[in-house]
Amino acid sequence: MEEEESAGEAEGVAEAVAGAAAARVTLLHNAVIVTVDPAFHVFRDGGLVVAADKIVAIGQSADVFREYSGQADEVIDLRGRFLLPGFINTHVHTSQQLARGIADDVDLMVWLHERIWPYESNMTEEDSYLSTLLCGIELIRSGVTCFAEAGGQHVTGMAKAVKLLGIRACLTQSTMDSGEGLPTNWKTNSTDDCIKVR
């Protein structure tokens, strides 16, 4: 039964590679590969085939290399390296990327009221776009493939940067309509206004 399933899987993979004939095929081998399949397989000497942006084969390095090296446009030896699923960062403030260093030496209330809130309340959409680009580049270099924005003022600027970077994201606008020390321009929309379906 396993041989039949394996043969069927191999045919399906071969079709996927053939179907992606116009796409670049990359074979990565000799890596420790950690998966998130139902059995959480770890291949200590693993190989992986990517056609365009899809993983089409994964398994023991020797098997994958033997089956796909002739179809690969590029073969990369990852000896001594790990391949992991993309990370998800669940709390990012993309607007604060440009603010690094302006509030490292103070307590939380000073940080919020005197440094970060005044800084963020004066940001433009272009500032948000640039800050999100820088933040996104850092996230991608760290292996992050998806992030959740914890709240900022210019979601359109964020979205423009996310689209350019090709990373996945959940974006949200900060909503605060009460509280001590809030910048005046943040009180223009109430929380109720912000959660209305538009």
XYZ file of N, CA and C in Angstrom:
594
model
N 0.829 -1.205 0.000
C 0.000 0.000 0.000
C 0.868 1.262 0.000
N 1.925 1.260 0.854
C 2.796 2.438 0.919
C 3.481 2.685 -0.414
N 3.891 1.581 -1.114
C 4.541 1.736 -2.408
C 3.588 2.363 -3.410
N 2.292 1.945 -3.382
C 1.308 2.520 -4.288
C 1.125 4.003 -4.015
N 1.009 4.361 -2.705
C 0.862 5.771 -2.346
C 2.088 6.556 -2.776
N 3.278 5.975 -2.538
C 4.521 6.649 -2.892
C 4.602 6.858 -4.399
N 4.200 5.846 -5.179
C 4.225 5.968 -6.636
C 3.243 7.040 -7.087
N 2.053 7.065 -6.469
C 1.056 8.086 -6.808
C 1.542 9.480 -6.467
N 2.184 9.604 -5.322
C 2.740 10.901 -4.929
C 3.827 11.332 -5.898
N 4.696 10.384 -6.295
C 5.779 10.704 -7.223
C 5.227 11.180 -8.558
N 4.163 10.512 -9.047
C 3.548 10.933 -10.297
C 2.969 12.337 -10.164
N 2.306 12.601 -9.027
C 1.733 13.928 -8.798
C 2.800 15.006 -8.745
N 3.917 14.695 -8.113
C 5.025 15.643 -8.033
C 5.628 15.865 -9.402
N 5.813 14.778 -10.152
C 6.372 14.904 -11.499
C 5.471 15.777 -12.366
N 4.151 15.588 -12.240
C 3.203 16.426 -12.990
C 3.327 17.887 -12.576
N 3.484 18.125 -11.260
C 3.615 19.500 -10.771
C 4.874 20.146 -11.332
N 5.974 19.390 -11.342
C 7.224 19.937 -11.891
C 7.068 20.171 -13.384
N 6.466 19.200 -14.097
C 6.266 19.359 -15.531
C 5.313 20.510 -15.822
N 4.271 20.650 -14.993
C 3.305 21.730 -15.167
C 3.912 23.096 -14.928
N 4.985 23.107 -14.177
C 5.680 24.364 -13.897
C 6.889 24.504 -14.813
N 6.783 23.909 -16.023
C 7.920 23.885 -16.943
C 8.494 25.270 -17.187
N 7.629 26.265 -17.268
C 8.122 27.618 -17.496
C 8.720 28.202 -16.220
N 8.387 27.594 -15.087
C 8.858 28.089 -13.798
C 10.248 27.543 -13.508
N 10.991 28.283 -12.752
C 12.324 27.859 -12.318
C 12.176 26.749 -11.281
N 12.974 25.691 -11.427
C 12.957 24.569 -10.491
C 14.281 24.577 -9.725
N 14.166 24.607 -8.406
C 15.344 24.619 -7.539
C 15.319 23.394 -6.651
N 16.456 22.717 -6.564
C 16.596 21.558 -5.704
C 17.561 21.927 -4.582
N 17.103 21.789 -3.356
C 17.927 22.037 -2.167
C 18.180 20.686 -1.515
N 19.425 20.402 -1.143
C 19.687 19.085 -0.558
C 20.737 19.169 0.540
N 20.868 18.068 1.275
C 21.816 17.930 2.388
C 21.498 18.855 3.564
N 20.239 19.143 3.787
C 19.842 20.030 4.880
C 19.092 19.240 5.953
N 19.072 19.782 7.145
C 18.141 19.296 8.159
C 16.840 20.048 7.885
N 15.791 19.318 7.546
C 14.518 19.941 7.185
C 13.491 19.618 8.265
N 12.930 20.667 8.856
C 11.888 20.533 9.874
C 10.563 20.869 9.197
N 9.613 19.947 9.259
C 8.323 20.170 8.604
C 7.240 20.469 9.633
N 6.107 20.897 9.128
C 4.912 21.037 9.964
C 3.790 20.190 9.367
N 4.189 19.065 8.748
C 3.176 18.140 8.265
C 2.512 17.478 9.476
N 1.442 16.727 9.289
C 0.730 16.149 10.441
C 1.614 15.324 11.372
N 2.673 14.708 10.841
C 3.555 13.883 11.671
C 4.789 14.651 12.157
N 4.911 15.915 11.792
C 6.066 16.747 12.165
C 7.392 16.060 11.817
N 7.497 15.581 10.586
C 8.721 14.910 10.144
C 9.919 15.854 10.204
N 11.053 15.275 10.550
C 12.332 15.975 10.480
C 13.248 15.097 9.643
N 13.767 15.654 8.550
C 14.705 14.945 7.690
C 16.108 15.435 8.036
N 16.905 14.553 8.634
C 18.254 14.951 9.055
C 19.174 15.180 7.865
N 18.919 14.484 6.767
C 19.652 14.700 5.522
C 18.592 14.836 4.447
N 17.939 15.983 4.427
C 16.755 16.156 3.596
C 17.010 16.888 2.301
N 16.071 16.679 1.388
C 16.075 17.376 0.113
C 14.693 17.948 -0.155
N 14.668 19.004 -0.946
C 13.421 19.707 -1.207
C 13.473 20.254 -2.624
N 12.356 20.188 -3.343
C 12.277 20.739 -4.697
C 11.224 21.839 -4.704
N 11.592 22.984 -5.259
C 10.684 24.123 -5.388
C 10.540 24.438 -6.866
N 9.286 24.485 -7.351
C 8.990 24.903 -8.718
C 8.217 26.206 -8.615
N 8.799 27.268 -9.139
C 8.264 28.627 -8.981
C 8.226 28.936 -7.494
N 7.036 29.059 -6.916
C 6.939 29.367 -5.482
C 6.253 28.245 -4.702
N 6.261 27.036 -5.253
C 5.598 25.899 -4.608
C 6.607 24.804 -4.288
N 6.511 24.247 -3.079
C 7.296 23.072 -2.725
C 6.595 21.877 -3.366
N 7.305 21.167 -4.245
C 6.680 20.048 -4.961
C 7.217 18.694 -4.515
N 8.314 18.664 -3.762
C 8.832 17.392 -3.258
C 9.667 17.655 -2.017
N 9.599 16.704 -1.087
C 10.407 16.757 0.126
C 10.656 15.326 0.580
N 11.862 15.074 1.043
C 12.170 13.726 1.502
C 13.643 13.598 1.817
N 14.127 12.352 1.824
C 15.542 12.111 2.066
C 16.343 12.690 0.901
N 17.453 13.294 1.205
C 18.249 13.999 0.217
C 18.611 13.124 -0.982
N 19.086 11.905 -0.738
C 19.508 11.032 -1.835
C 18.352 10.732 -2.776
N 17.157 10.482 -2.210
C 15.985 10.163 -3.038
C 15.558 11.364 -3.871
N 15.483 12.509 -3.244
C 15.060 13.728 -3.944
C 16.084 14.096 -5.011
N 17.359 13.995 -4.681
C 18.416 14.342 -5.639
C 18.366 13.413 -6.850
N 18.235 12.115 -6.596
C 18.194 11.129 -7.686
C 16.993 11.407 -8.601
N 15.838 11.718 -8.008
C 14.601 11.883 -8.784
C 14.532 13.207 -9.552
N 15.099 14.285 -9.000
C 14.837 15.614 -9.563
C 16.053 16.404 -10.031
N 17.259 15.911 -9.817
C 18.429 16.722 -10.185
C 18.474 17.015 -11.683
N 17.960 16.089 -12.504
C 17.944 16.312 -13.947
C 16.950 17.378 -14.386
N 15.957 17.666 -13.558
C 14.933 18.658 -13.903
C 15.225 20.032 -13.297
N 16.221 20.080 -12.433
C 16.472 21.317 -11.680
C 17.273 22.326 -12.496
N 16.846 23.581 -12.425
C 17.611 24.683 -13.009
C 18.777 25.063 -12.106
N 18.587 24.819 -10.820
C 19.619 25.167 -9.839
C 19.617 24.101 -8.746
N 20.811 23.690 -8.347
C 20.969 22.725 -7.262
C 21.816 23.402 -6.183
N 21.282 23.436 -4.965
C 21.961 24.113 -3.863
C 22.247 23.114 -2.751
N 23.521 22.997 -2.394
C 23.944 22.119 -1.309
C 23.877 22.906 -0.001
N 23.021 22.474 0.905
C 22.821 23.183 2.174
C 23.473 22.442 3.346
N 24.531 21.733 3.087
C 25.198 20.963 4.132
C 25.450 21.841 5.365
N 25.010 21.326 6.523
C 25.212 22.041 7.776
C 24.173 23.110 8.064
N 23.154 23.216 7.232
C 22.115 24.234 7.427
C 20.758 23.584 7.701
N 19.852 24.402 8.212
C 18.491 23.970 8.517
C 17.517 24.661 7.572
N 16.471 23.962 7.180
C 15.327 24.558 6.485
C 14.136 24.437 7.419
N 13.531 25.563 7.738
C 12.404 25.609 8.664
C 11.207 26.251 7.978
N 10.010 25.944 8.433
C 8.841 26.685 7.940
C 8.993 28.172 8.298
N 8.336 29.026 7.533
C 8.384 30.458 7.824
C 7.821 30.775 9.190
N 8.443 31.737 9.869
C 7.969 32.155 11.184
C 6.822 33.149 11.036
N 6.005 33.248 12.089
C 4.926 34.236 12.144
C 5.174 35.107 13.364
N 5.332 36.398 13.139
C 5.526 37.346 14.234
C 4.145 37.903 14.583
N 3.699 37.666 15.802
C 2.322 37.998 16.169
C 2.152 39.378 16.814
N 3.215 40.175 16.901
C 3.075 41.516 17.489
C 4.192 42.420 16.974
N 3.858 43.207 15.965
C 4.831 44.118 15.352
C 4.216 45.511 15.279
N 5.002 46.524 15.570
C 4.604 47.914 15.315
C 5.516 48.423 14.205
N 5.062 48.303 12.966
C 5.914 48.679 11.835
C 6.290 50.157 11.863
N 5.417 50.991 12.389
C 5.700 52.434 12.419
C 6.865 52.767 13.346
N 7.184 51.888 14.277
C 8.243 52.176 15.241
C 9.634 51.825 14.733
N 9.715 51.258 13.522
C 11.031 50.912 12.965
C 11.906 52.160 12.839
N 11.324 53.251 12.378
C 12.095 54.491 12.228
C 12.375 55.175 13.564
N 11.739 54.708 14.626
C 11.875 55.354 15.940
C 12.934 54.693 16.817
N 13.642 53.750 16.281
C 14.643 53.069 17.104
C 15.648 54.057 17.663
N 15.871 53.916 18.951
C 16.856 54.759 19.610
C 16.306 56.022 20.230
N 15.043 56.382 19.947
C 14.535 57.636 20.519
C 13.945 57.452 21.907
N 13.821 56.198 22.346
C 13.154 55.994 23.634
C 13.688 54.767 24.372
N 14.952 54.471 24.209
C 15.514 53.274 24.827
C 15.850 53.441 26.310
N 15.895 54.655 26.782
C 16.459 54.923 28.113
C 15.437 55.458 29.117
N 14.136 55.193 28.872
C 13.112 55.789 29.732
C 12.100 54.722 30.170
N 11.308 55.064 31.192
C 10.278 54.132 31.651
C 9.087 54.169 30.692
N 8.140 53.253 30.891
C 7.029 53.070 29.963
C 6.201 54.331 29.753
N 5.826 55.026 30.821
C 4.950 56.201 30.668
C 5.648 57.334 29.917
N 6.903 57.554 30.211
C 7.659 58.572 29.460
C 7.792 58.118 28.012
N 8.082 56.836 27.821
C 8.225 56.276 26.474
C 6.962 56.526 25.650
N 5.795 56.226 26.242
C 4.534 56.427 25.526
C 4.208 57.899 25.328
N 4.106 58.644 26.438
C 3.577 60.019 26.405
C 4.535 61.031 25.799
N 5.828 60.846 25.994
C 6.776 61.880 25.566
C 7.596 61.501 24.339
N 7.605 60.236 24.000
C 8.451 59.826 22.873
C 7.634 59.191 21.741
N 7.054 58.032 21.974
C 6.444 57.256 20.897
C 5.143 57.874 20.384
N 4.232 58.262 21.279
C 2.978 58.847 20.795
C 3.198 60.153 20.037
N 4.015 61.069 20.530
C 4.265 62.275 19.716
C 4.916 61.930 18.368
N 5.858 60.993 18.380
C 6.516 60.570 17.136
C 5.486 60.004 16.155
N 4.692 59.016 16.619
C 3.730 58.373 15.722
C 2.623 59.321 15.263
N 2.225 60.240 16.119
C 1.125 61.145 15.741
C 1.562 62.153 14.674
N 2.855 62.298 14.475
C 3.363 63.209 13.444
C 3.799 62.491 12.171
N 3.638 61.190 12.141
C 4.013 60.435 10.941
C 3.040 60.706 9.801
N 3.562 60.672 8.591
C 2.726 60.760 7.393
C 2.536 59.357 6.828
N 1.688 59.249 5.834
C 1.504 57.956 5.176
C 2.816 57.488 4.551
N 3.572 58.407 3.978
C 4.874 58.060 3.391
C 5.849 57.559 4.458
N 5.841 58.198 5.638
C 6.683 57.723 6.742
C 6.317 56.291 7.119
N 5.022 56.029 7.188
C 4.548 54.693 7.539
C 4.974 53.675 6.487
N 4.882 54.058 5.232
C 5.312 53.194 4.130
C 6.796 52.849 4.265
N 7.626 53.858 4.464
C 9.074 53.634 4.571
C 9.431 52.813 5.808
N 8.784 53.115 6.924
C 9.051 52.377 8.153
C 8.639 50.911 8.015
N 7.503 50.672 7.343
C 7.042 49.306 7.126
C 7.971 48.560 6.177
N 8.488 49.246 5.159
C 9.468 48.611 4.267
C 10.695 48.150 5.057
N 11.242 49.034 5.877
C 12.427 48.671 6.666
C 12.123 47.533 7.630
N 11.000 47.615 8.296
C 10.594 46.574 9.232
C 10.409 45.250 8.496
N 9.746 45.287 7.365
C 9.496 44.079 6.588
C 10.768 43.419 6.095
N 11.737 44.213 5.666
C 13.022 43.663 5.225
C 13.694 42.927 6.381
N 13.657 43.528 7.561
C 14.240 42.880 8.739
C 13.490 41.588 9.084
N 12.175 41.613 9.003
C 11.383 40.418 9.287
C 11.726 39.295 8.305
N 11.765 39.616 7.021
C 12.067 38.611 6.001
C 13.458 38.020 6.225
N 14.431 38.873 6.519
C 15.799 38.380 6.767
C 15.860 37.469 7.992
N 14.883 37.591 8.876
C 14.828 36.760 10.084
C 13.987 35.500 9.883
N 13.467 35.289 8.676
C 12.683 34.092 8.396
C 11.196 34.239 8.624
N 10.740 35.457 8.843
C 9.308 35.703 9.067
C 8.612 35.803 7.713
N 7.508 35.071 7.565
C 6.745 35.102 6.315
C 5.365 35.726 6.496
N 4.988 36.006 7.747
C 3.690 36.610 8.047
C 3.808 37.355 9.373
N 3.156 38.517 9.473
C 3.181 39.241 10.743
C 1.834 39.883 11.021
N 1.608 40.154 12.298
C 0.406 40.858 12.730
C 0.824 42.234 13.227
N 0.338 43.251 12.571
C 0.579 44.636 12.966
C -0.284 44.928 14.180
N 0.334 45.402 15.247
C -0.407 45.645 16.488
C -1.123 46.989 16.501
N -0.919 47.798 15.484
C -1.661 49.050 15.386
C -0.790 50.225 15.023
N -1.229 50.957 14.024
C -0.548 52.165 13.585
C -1.574 53.101 12.985
N -1.122 54.251 12.480
C -2.064 55.268 12.014
C -2.330 55.263 10.508
N -1.394 54.773 9.731
C -1.534 54.886 8.269
C -1.484 53.497 7.630
N -2.604 52.794 7.695
C -2.663 51.419 7.218
C -2.440 51.350 5.703
N -2.864 52.352 4.963
C -2.665 52.344 3.509
C -1.175 52.334 3.170
N -0.384 53.113 3.903
C 1.067 53.109 3.699
C 1.671 51.751 4.045
N 1.191 51.168 5.125
C 1.665 49.833 5.508
C 1.354 48.823 4.411
N 0.111 48.850 3.925
C -0.329 47.875 2.921
C 0.483 48.002 1.638
N 0.803 49.222 1.256
C 1.613 49.452 0.053
C 2.984 48.781 0.209
N 3.586 48.910 1.381
C 4.892 48.299 1.631
C 4.791 46.781 1.670
N 3.762 46.263 2.322
C 3.566 44.813 2.424
C 3.408 44.206 1.031
N 2.649 44.863 0.178
C 2.449 44.367 -1.187
C 3.771 44.333 -1.947
N 4.559 45.378 -1.826
C 5.855 45.430 -2.506
C 6.789 44.330 -2.004
N 6.790 44.090 -0.706
C 7.674 43.084 -0.111
C 7.234 41.653 -0.408
N 5.941 41.433 -0.621
C 5.435 40.093 -0.870
C 5.292 39.253 0.386
N 5.256 39.890 1.527
C 5.083 39.188 2.802
C 3.594 39.205 3.158
N 3.154 38.247 3.955
C 1.757 38.223 4.402
C 1.640 39.026 5.695
N 0.505 39.684 5.884
C 0.338 40.507 7.088
C -1.130 40.694 7.426
N -1.377 40.878 8.705
C -2.682 41.322 9.208
C -2.447 42.733 9.716
N -3.053 43.712 9.074
C -2.802 45.114 9.402
C -3.994 45.703 10.133
N -3.716 46.640 11.032
C -4.797 47.284 11.772
C -4.414 48.717 12.125
N -5.413 49.533 12.244
C -5.212 50.908 12.684
C -5.356 50.969 14.196
N -4.494 51.745 14.827
C -4.638 51.963 16.271
C -5.905 52.757 16.524
N -6.621 52.392 17.554
C -7.819 53.132 17.928
C -7.756 53.435 19.417
N -7.611 54.696 19.733
C -7.634 55.160 21.121
C -8.369 56.485 21.126
N -9.498 56.529 21.804
C -10.253 57.771 21.839
C -10.381 58.334 23.246
N -9.707 57.706 24.194
C -9.707 58.239 25.552
C -8.427 57.803 26.233
N -8.069 58.526 27.250
C -6.852 58.191 27.981
C -5.954 59.402 28.111
N -5.227 59.435 29.176
C -4.347 60.564 29.460
C -3.168 60.590 28.488
N -2.902 61.771 27.960
C -1.716 61.964 27.145
C -1.855 61.629 25.682
N -3.062 61.275 25.222
C -3.217 60.942 23.803
C -3.037 62.179 22.937
N -2.345 62.050 21.818
C -2.246 63.179 20.882
C -3.631 63.592 20.398
N -3.829 64.876 20.223
C -5.130 65.424 19.833
C -5.638 64.817 18.536
N -4.756 64.658 17.534
C -5.227 64.164 16.235
C -5.640 62.693 16.270
N -5.346 61.967 17.342
C -5.797 60.585 17.462
C -7.233 60.505 17.955
N -7.761 61.602 18.455
C -9.122 61.596 18.996
C -10.158 61.985 17.952
N -9.747 62.125 16.681
C -10.693 62.549 15.645
C -11.702 61.460 15.301
N -11.321 60.199 15.446
C -12.249 59.089 15.241
C -12.397 58.320 16.541
N -13.615 58.042 16.903
C -13.837 57.231 18.099
C -13.569 55.766 17.761
N -13.436 54.959 18.772
C -13.281 53.521 18.559
C -14.476 52.985 17.778
N -15.686 53.448 18.118
C -16.882 53.002 17.396
C -16.812 53.361 15.913
N -16.293 54.559 15.586
C -16.146 54.945 14.185
C -15.205 54.000 13.450
N -14.148 53.618 14.100
C -13.129 52.792 13.458
C -13.577 51.358 13.225
N -14.495 50.853 14.036
C -14.914 49.457 13.853
C -16.139 49.305 12.968
N -16.690 50.405 12.474
C -17.806 50.319 11.546
C -17.345 49.692 10.243
N -18.208 48.893 9.639
C -17.899 48.306 8.344
C -17.955 49.418 7.308
N -16.906 49.496 6.519
C -16.840 50.566 5.502
C -17.014 50.012 4.122
